[in-house]
mmCIF file of N, CA and C in Angstrom:
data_model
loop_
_atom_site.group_PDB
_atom_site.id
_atom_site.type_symbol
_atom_site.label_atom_id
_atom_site.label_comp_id
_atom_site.label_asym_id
_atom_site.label_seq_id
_atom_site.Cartn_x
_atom_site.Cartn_y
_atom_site.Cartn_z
ATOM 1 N N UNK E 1 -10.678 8.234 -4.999
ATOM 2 C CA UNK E 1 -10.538 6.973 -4.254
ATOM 3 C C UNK E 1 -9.079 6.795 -3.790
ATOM 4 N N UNK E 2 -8.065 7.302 -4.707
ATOM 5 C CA UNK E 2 -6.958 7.030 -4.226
ATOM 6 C C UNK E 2 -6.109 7.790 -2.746
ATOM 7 N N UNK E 3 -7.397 9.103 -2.984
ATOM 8 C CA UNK E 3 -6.588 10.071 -1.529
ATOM 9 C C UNK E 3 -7.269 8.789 -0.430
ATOM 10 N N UNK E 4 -8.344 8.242 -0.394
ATOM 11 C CA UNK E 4 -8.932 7.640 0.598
ATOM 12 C C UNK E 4 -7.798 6.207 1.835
ATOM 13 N N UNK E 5 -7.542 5.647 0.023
ATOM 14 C CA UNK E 5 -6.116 4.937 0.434
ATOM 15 C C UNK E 5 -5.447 5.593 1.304
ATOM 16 N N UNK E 6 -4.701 6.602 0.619
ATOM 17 C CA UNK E 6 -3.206 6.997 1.407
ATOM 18 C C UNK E 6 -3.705 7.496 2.560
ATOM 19 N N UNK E 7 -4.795 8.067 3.000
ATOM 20 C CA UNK E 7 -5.573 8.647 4.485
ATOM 21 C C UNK E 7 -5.347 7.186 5.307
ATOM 22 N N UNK E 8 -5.685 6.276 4.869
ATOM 23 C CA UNK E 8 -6.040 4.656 5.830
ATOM 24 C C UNK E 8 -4.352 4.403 6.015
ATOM 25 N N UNK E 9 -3.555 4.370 7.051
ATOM 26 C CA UNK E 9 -2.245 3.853 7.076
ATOM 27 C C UNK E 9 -2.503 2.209 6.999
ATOM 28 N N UNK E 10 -1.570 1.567 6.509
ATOM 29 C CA UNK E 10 -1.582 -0.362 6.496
ATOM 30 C C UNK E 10 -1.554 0.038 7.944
ATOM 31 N N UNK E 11 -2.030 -1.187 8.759
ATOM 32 C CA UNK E 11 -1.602 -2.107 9.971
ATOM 33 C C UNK E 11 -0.289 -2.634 9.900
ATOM 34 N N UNK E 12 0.044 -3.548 8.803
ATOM 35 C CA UNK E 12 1.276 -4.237 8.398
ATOM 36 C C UNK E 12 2.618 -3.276 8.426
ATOM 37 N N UNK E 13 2.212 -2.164 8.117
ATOM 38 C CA UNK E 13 3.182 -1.382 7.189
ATOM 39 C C UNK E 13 3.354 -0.396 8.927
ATOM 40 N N UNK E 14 2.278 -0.363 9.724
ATOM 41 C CA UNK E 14 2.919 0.240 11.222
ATOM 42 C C UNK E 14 2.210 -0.087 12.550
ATOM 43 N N UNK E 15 2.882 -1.157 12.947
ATOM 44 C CA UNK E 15 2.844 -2.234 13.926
ATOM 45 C C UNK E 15 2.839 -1.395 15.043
ATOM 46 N N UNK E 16 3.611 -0.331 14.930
ATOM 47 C CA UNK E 16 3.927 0.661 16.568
ATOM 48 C C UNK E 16 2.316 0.748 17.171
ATOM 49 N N UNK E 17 1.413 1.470 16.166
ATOM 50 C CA UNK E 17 0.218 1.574 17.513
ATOM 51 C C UNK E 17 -0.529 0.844 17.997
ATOM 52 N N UNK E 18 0.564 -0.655 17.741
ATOM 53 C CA UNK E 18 -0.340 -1.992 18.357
ATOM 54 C C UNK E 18 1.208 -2.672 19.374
ATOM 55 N N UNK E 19 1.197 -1.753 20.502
ATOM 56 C CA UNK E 19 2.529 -1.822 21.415
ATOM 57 C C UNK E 19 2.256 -3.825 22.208
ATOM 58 N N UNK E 20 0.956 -3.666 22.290
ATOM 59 C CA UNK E 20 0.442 -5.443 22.912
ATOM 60 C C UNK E 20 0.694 -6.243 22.000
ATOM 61 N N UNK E 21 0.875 -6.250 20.409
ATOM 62 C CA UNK E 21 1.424 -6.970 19.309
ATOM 63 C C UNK E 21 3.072 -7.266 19.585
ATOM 64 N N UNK E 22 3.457 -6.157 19.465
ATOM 65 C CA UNK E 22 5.474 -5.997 19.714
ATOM 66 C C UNK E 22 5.665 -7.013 21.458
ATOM 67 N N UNK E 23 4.859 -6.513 22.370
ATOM 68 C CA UNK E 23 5.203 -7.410 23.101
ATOM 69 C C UNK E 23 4.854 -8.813 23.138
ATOM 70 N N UNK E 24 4.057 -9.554 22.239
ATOM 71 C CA UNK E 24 4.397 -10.819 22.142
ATOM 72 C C UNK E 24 4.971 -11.193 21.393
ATOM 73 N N UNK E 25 5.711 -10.210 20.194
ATOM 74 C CA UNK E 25 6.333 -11.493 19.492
ATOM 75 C C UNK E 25 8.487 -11.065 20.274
ATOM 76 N N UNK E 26 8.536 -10.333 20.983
ATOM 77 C CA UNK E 26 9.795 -9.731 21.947
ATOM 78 C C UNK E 26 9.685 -11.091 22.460
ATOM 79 N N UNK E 27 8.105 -11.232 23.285
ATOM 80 C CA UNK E 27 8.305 -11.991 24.263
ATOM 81 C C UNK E 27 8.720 -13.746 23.713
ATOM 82 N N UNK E 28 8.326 -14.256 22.789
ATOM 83 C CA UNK E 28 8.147 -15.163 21.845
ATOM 84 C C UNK E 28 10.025 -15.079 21.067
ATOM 85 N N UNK E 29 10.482 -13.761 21.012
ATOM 86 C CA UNK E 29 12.123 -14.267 20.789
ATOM 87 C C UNK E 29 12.440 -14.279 22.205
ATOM 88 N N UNK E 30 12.543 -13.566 22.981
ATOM 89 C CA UNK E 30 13.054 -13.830 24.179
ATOM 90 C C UNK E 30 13.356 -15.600 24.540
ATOM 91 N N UNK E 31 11.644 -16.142 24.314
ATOM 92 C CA UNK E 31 11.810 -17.696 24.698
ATOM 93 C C UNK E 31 12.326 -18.751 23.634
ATOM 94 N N UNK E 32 12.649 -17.844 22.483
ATOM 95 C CA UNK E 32 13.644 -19.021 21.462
ATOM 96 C C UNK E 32 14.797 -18.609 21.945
ATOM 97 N N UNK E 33 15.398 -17.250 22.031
ATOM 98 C CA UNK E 33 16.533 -17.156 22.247
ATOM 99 C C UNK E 33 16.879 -16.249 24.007
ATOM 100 N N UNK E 34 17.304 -17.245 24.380
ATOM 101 C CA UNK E 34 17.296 -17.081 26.129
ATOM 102 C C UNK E 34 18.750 -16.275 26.586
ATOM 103 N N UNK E 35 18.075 -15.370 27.114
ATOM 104 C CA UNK E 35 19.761 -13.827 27.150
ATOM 105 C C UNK E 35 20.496 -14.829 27.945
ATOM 106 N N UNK E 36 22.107 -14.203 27.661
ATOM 107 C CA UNK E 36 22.503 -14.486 28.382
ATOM 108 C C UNK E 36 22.770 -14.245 29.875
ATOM 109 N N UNK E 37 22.629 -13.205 30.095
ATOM 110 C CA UNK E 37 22.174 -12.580 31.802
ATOM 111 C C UNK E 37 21.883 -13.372 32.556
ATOM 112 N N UNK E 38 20.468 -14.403 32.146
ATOM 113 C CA UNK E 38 20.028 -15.449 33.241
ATOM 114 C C UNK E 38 21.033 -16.482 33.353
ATOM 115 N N UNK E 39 22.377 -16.385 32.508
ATOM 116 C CA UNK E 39 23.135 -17.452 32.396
ATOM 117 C C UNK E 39 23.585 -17.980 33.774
ATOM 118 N N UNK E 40 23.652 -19.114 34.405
ATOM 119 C CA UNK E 40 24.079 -19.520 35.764
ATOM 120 C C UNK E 40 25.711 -18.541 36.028
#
């Protein structure tokens, strides 16, 4: 049972092959913290 575990990777533990996850929470700091670039 335990090889079965280590075969299943967490979700938690690797976020990368969920690239539509990373871009909302980028997008979600982006809108707390606003670059300065767009600065006037």
């Amino acid at each position: 049972m335990g090889n079965s575990m280590k075969s299943t990777p967490a979700p938690a533990e690797r976020p990368l092959p969920n690239p539509e996850g990373l871009d909302s929470d980028f997008l979600a700091v982006l809108s707390d913290y606003p670059s300065p670039d767009i600065s006037p």
